[in-house]
mmCIF file of C-alpha atoms in Angstrom:
data_model
loop_
_atom_site.group_PDB
_atom_site.id
_atom_site.type_symbol
_atom_site.label_atom_id
_atom_site.label_comp_id
_atom_site.label_asym_id
_atom_site.label_seq_id
_atom_site.Cartn_x
_atom_site.Cartn_y
_atom_site.Cartn_z
ATOM 1 C CA MET A 1 -32.421 -14.463 -8.267
ATOM 2 C CA GLY A 2 -29.967 -13.333 -5.605
ATOM 3 C CA LEU A 3 -27.247 -13.050 -8.073
ATOM 4 C CA LYS A 4 -29.109 -10.990 -10.592
ATOM 5 C CA LEU A 5 -29.957 -8.602 -7.602
ATOM 6 C CA LEU A 6 -26.369 -8.359 -6.734
ATOM 7 C CA ALA A 7 -25.356 -7.581 -10.274
ATOM 8 C CA VAL A 8 -28.108 -4.946 -10.594
ATOM 9 C CA ALA A 9 -26.775 -3.318 -7.267
ATOM 10 C CA LEU A 10 -23.090 -3.417 -8.389
ATOM 11 C CA ALA A 11 -24.172 -1.846 -11.743
ATOM 12 C CA SER A 12 -25.807 0.953 -10.081
ATOM 13 C CA VAL A 13 -22.721 1.704 -7.839
ATOM 14 C CA LEU A 14 -20.301 1.333 -10.774
ATOM 15 C CA ALA A 15 -22.152 3.982 -12.738
ATOM 16 C CA PHE A 16 -21.156 6.546 -9.977
ATOM 17 C CA ASN A 17 -17.426 5.540 -10.246
ATOM 18 C CA ALA A 18 -16.616 5.603 -13.873
ATOM 19 C CA HIS A 19 -13.537 7.826 -13.738
ATOM 20 C CA ALA A 20 -10.013 7.835 -12.278
ATOM 21 C CA ASN A 21 -10.033 8.953 -8.693
ATOM 22 C CA THR A 22 -7.738 11.099 -6.697
ATOM 23 C CA THR A 23 -7.833 10.677 -2.950
ATOM 24 C CA ASP A 24 -6.136 13.131 -0.593
ATOM 25 C CA TRP A 25 -5.260 11.458 2.771
ATOM 26 C CA GLY A 26 -3.348 14.808 3.990
ATOM 27 C CA THR A 27 -0.828 13.988 6.685
ATOM 28 C CA HIS A 28 -0.480 10.111 6.614
ATOM 29 C CA GLY A 29 -1.942 8.713 9.965
ATOM 30 C CA THR A 30 -1.040 5.443 11.391
ATOM 31 C CA LEU A 31 -3.549 3.685 9.000
ATOM 32 C CA GLU A 32 -5.054 5.107 5.771
ATOM 33 C CA LEU A 33 -7.618 2.983 3.620
ATOM 34 C CA GLY A 34 -8.764 3.551 0.130
ATOM 35 C CA SER A 35 -10.737 1.472 -2.341
ATOM 36 C CA ASN A 36 -12.348 1.698 -5.821
ATOM 37 C CA LEU A 37 -15.331 -0.075 -7.422
ATOM 38 C CA SER A 38 -14.389 0.661 -11.077
ATOM 39 C CA GLU A 39 -16.204 0.022 -14.288
ATOM 40 C CA PRO A 40 -14.754 -2.228 -17.012
ATOM 41 C CA GLY A 41 -11.482 -0.642 -18.455
ATOM 42 C CA ASP A 42 -8.450 0.941 -17.216
ATOM 43 C CA ILE A 43 -7.775 1.915 -13.488
ATOM 44 C CA ASP A 44 -5.469 4.795 -12.909
ATOM 45 C CA ASP A 45 -6.089 6.106 -9.284
ATOM 46 C CA ILE A 46 -3.951 8.357 -6.991
ATOM 47 C CA PHE A 47 -3.805 8.390 -3.310
ATOM 48 C CA THR A 48 -1.834 11.514 -1.981
ATOM 49 C CA PHE A 49 -0.236 11.961 1.337
ATOM 50 C CA VAL A 50 2.366 13.772 3.433
ATOM 51 C CA LEU A 51 4.833 11.779 5.507
ATOM 52 C CA GLY A 52 6.398 13.335 8.597
ATOM 53 C CA GLU A 53 10.089 12.893 9.953
ATOM 54 C CA GLY A 54 11.198 9.333 10.861
ATOM 55 C CA ALA A 55 8.502 7.224 9.318
ATOM 56 C CA SER A 56 8.401 4.611 6.757
ATOM 57 C CA VAL A 57 5.239 2.854 5.153
ATOM 58 C CA VAL A 58 3.974 -0.425 4.563
ATOM 59 C CA SER A 59 1.083 -0.929 2.158
ATOM 60 C CA SER A 60 -1.147 -3.764 1.231
ATOM 61 C CA ALA A 61 -3.506 -4.023 -1.830
ATOM 62 C CA VAL A 62 -6.066 -6.642 -2.397
ATOM 63 C CA ALA A 63 -8.432 -7.228 -5.358
ATOM 64 C CA LEU A 64 -12.050 -8.889 -5.047
ATOM 65 C CA GLY A 65 -11.469 -11.962 -7.566
ATOM 66 C CA SER A 66 -14.652 -13.004 -9.163
ATOM 67 C CA PRO A 67 -13.855 -13.205 -12.883
ATOM 68 C CA GLY A 68 -17.448 -13.340 -14.083
ATOM 69 C CA LEU A 69 -18.393 -10.148 -11.901
ATOM 70 C CA LEU A 70 -15.637 -8.276 -10.500
ATOM 71 C CA ASN A 71 -11.978 -8.784 -11.336
ATOM 72 C CA ILE A 72 -8.609 -6.730 -11.772
ATOM 73 C CA GLU A 73 -5.812 -7.875 -13.930
ATOM 74 C CA ASN A 74 -2.195 -6.417 -14.076
ATOM 75 C CA GLY A 75 -2.870 -4.387 -10.889
ATOM 76 C CA THR A 76 0.204 -2.417 -9.582
ATOM 77 C CA VAL A 77 0.706 0.016 -6.871
ATOM 78 C CA LYS A 78 3.443 2.471 -7.463
ATOM 79 C CA LEU A 79 4.937 4.905 -4.807
ATOM 80 C CA TYR A 80 6.234 8.270 -5.952
ATOM 81 C CA ARG A 81 7.866 11.293 -3.967
ATOM 82 C CA GLU A 82 6.737 14.617 -5.302
ATOM 83 C CA SER A 83 9.888 16.421 -6.208
ATOM 84 C CA GLY A 84 9.202 19.100 -8.705
ATOM 85 C CA VAL A 85 9.357 18.838 -12.354
ATOM 86 C CA GLU A 86 9.693 14.921 -12.516
ATOM 87 C CA ASP A 87 8.507 12.780 -9.435
ATOM 88 C CA ALA A 88 10.811 10.237 -8.096
ATOM 89 C CA PHE A 89 9.738 6.759 -8.498
ATOM 90 C CA LEU A 90 10.404 4.714 -5.228
ATOM 91 C CA GLY A 91 9.038 1.214 -6.053
ATOM 92 C CA SER A 92 6.138 -0.832 -6.932
ATOM 93 C CA TYR A 93 4.226 -4.163 -6.388
ATOM 94 C CA ALA A 94 1.728 -6.168 -8.346
ATOM 95 C CA PHE A 95 -1.651 -7.387 -7.266
ATOM 96 C CA ASP A 96 -4.693 -8.997 -9.045
ATOM 97 C CA GLY A 97 -7.793 -11.085 -8.084
ATOM 98 C CA THR A 98 -5.542 -14.113 -7.568
ATOM 99 C CA THR A 99 -2.873 -12.645 -5.243
ATOM 100 C CA GLY A 100 -4.958 -12.135 -2.050
ATOM 101 C CA SER A 101 -3.409 -9.487 0.122
ATOM 102 C CA THR A 102 -0.025 -8.346 -0.858
ATOM 103 C CA PHE A 103 2.136 -6.410 1.597
ATOM 104 C CA HIS A 104 5.084 -4.247 0.411
ATOM 105 C CA THR A 105 7.432 -2.211 2.804
ATOM 106 C CA PHE A 106 8.769 0.899 1.332
ATOM 107 C CA ASP A 107 12.025 2.368 3.082
ATOM 108 C CA ILE A 108 11.348 6.213 3.362
ATOM 109 C CA THR A 109 13.675 8.140 5.372
ATOM 110 C CA ALA A 110 12.562 11.718 4.219
ATOM 111 C CA PRO A 111 9.710 13.625 5.012
ATOM 112 C CA GLY A 112 7.630 15.191 2.188
ATOM 113 C CA ALA A 113 4.684 14.666 -0.126
ATOM 114 C CA TYR A 114 4.025 11.170 -1.651
ATOM 115 C CA TYR A 115 1.449 9.429 -3.657
ATOM 116 C CA TYR A 116 0.425 5.820 -4.575
ATOM 117 C CA ASN A 117 -0.529 5.341 -8.257
ATOM 118 C CA VAL A 118 -2.906 2.361 -8.601
ATOM 119 C CA VAL A 119 -3.012 1.031 -12.049
ATOM 120 C CA GLY A 120 -4.442 -1.977 -13.931
ATOM 121 C CA GLN A 121 -7.556 -3.236 -15.743
ATOM 122 C CA ALA A 122 -10.861 -3.856 -14.461
ATOM 123 C CA THR A 123 -11.935 -7.018 -16.574
ATOM 124 C CA GLY A 124 -15.094 -8.380 -14.719
ATOM 125 C CA GLY A 125 -18.510 -8.160 -16.239
ATOM 126 C CA PHE A 126 -19.154 -5.278 -13.827
ATOM 127 C CA GLY A 127 -15.639 -4.004 -13.563
ATOM 128 C CA GLY A 128 -13.236 -4.502 -10.642
ATOM 129 C CA PHE A 129 -12.908 -3.735 -6.988
ATOM 130 C CA TYR A 130 -9.716 -3.243 -5.022
ATOM 131 C CA SER A 131 -8.735 -1.899 -1.398
ATOM 132 C CA LEU A 132 -5.501 -0.305 -0.461
ATOM 133 C CA SER A 133 -4.244 0.188 2.817
ATOM 134 C CA SER A 134 -1.286 2.106 4.016
ATOM 135 C CA ALA A 135 0.431 2.139 7.503
ATOM 136 C CA THR A 136 3.210 4.164 8.925
ATOM 137 C CA THR A 137 5.943 2.450 10.922
ATOM 138 C CA PRO A 138 8.385 4.459 12.938
ATOM 139 C CA VAL A 139 12.073 4.374 12.038
ATOM 140 C CA PRO A 140 14.227 3.932 15.196
ATOM 141 C CA GLU A 141 16.673 6.614 15.892
ATOM 142 C CA PRO A 142 20.546 5.895 15.864
ATOM 143 C CA THR A 143 20.773 6.163 19.491
ATOM 144 C CA THR A 144 17.964 3.542 19.958
ATOM 145 C CA LEU A 145 19.701 1.161 17.607
ATOM 146 C CA ALA A 146 23.100 1.566 19.372
ATOM 147 C CA MET A 147 21.369 0.813 22.838
ATOM 148 C CA ALA A 148 19.775 -2.321 21.407
ATOM 149 C CA LEU A 149 23.084 -3.373 19.968
ATOM 150 C CA ALA A 150 25.127 -2.760 23.159
ATOM 151 C CA GLY A 151 22.423 -4.787 25.058
ATOM 152 C CA LEU A 152 22.719 -7.808 22.692
ATOM 153 C CA VAL A 153 26.605 -7.733 23.112
ATOM 154 C CA ALA A 154 26.247 -7.455 26.797
ATOM 155 C CA ALA A 155 23.765 -10.503 26.938
ATOM 156 C CA GLY A 156 26.084 -12.553 24.387
ATOM 157 C CA SER A 157 29.018 -11.901 26.659
ATOM 158 C CA MET A 158 27.319 -13.066 29.814
ATOM 159 C CA TYR A 159 26.076 -16.231 27.997
ATOM 160 C CA ARG A 160 29.491 -16.884 26.651
ATOM 161 C CA ARG A 161 31.160 -16.596 30.161
ATOM 162 C CA ARG A 162 28.632 -18.970 31.747
ATOM 163 C CA HIS A 163 29.269 -21.458 29.148
ATOM 164 C CA GLN A 164 32.919 -21.252 29.474
ATOM 165 C CA SER A 165 32.963 -21.837 33.229
#
């Protein structure tokens, strides 16, 4: 009886989410989250955001894998940079109901407008569900890297002197 109640509840939620979605995150914060509970068929969702100077993104996608009820096959997260007539494809990674949480780092050095395109097929009896998270990571400035390298060299030379004596 409980499974039937869950199925009816999922069916009612899916009725409101039958088309592709576009979500605008605006300026990308430290962590952005998105999800979709989709009816059976193709998934083609867009998550847009603006990335500031000196940041990179790490994203993760996970699908709820319950083949009888909710399932996603051939799920792919693609990242694009908006660049006029034809947007620049920056990379992608796959996910489905069996992969669990999949993390991928995209090396982005230029500020600008970007978007994730999430595609796949919802193949469960009631469709499919996935969640997408995207986090920004600061890119260290060259002077910070130079200071860290100098510190490692100094520590290495002190270690070497102590072992030689």
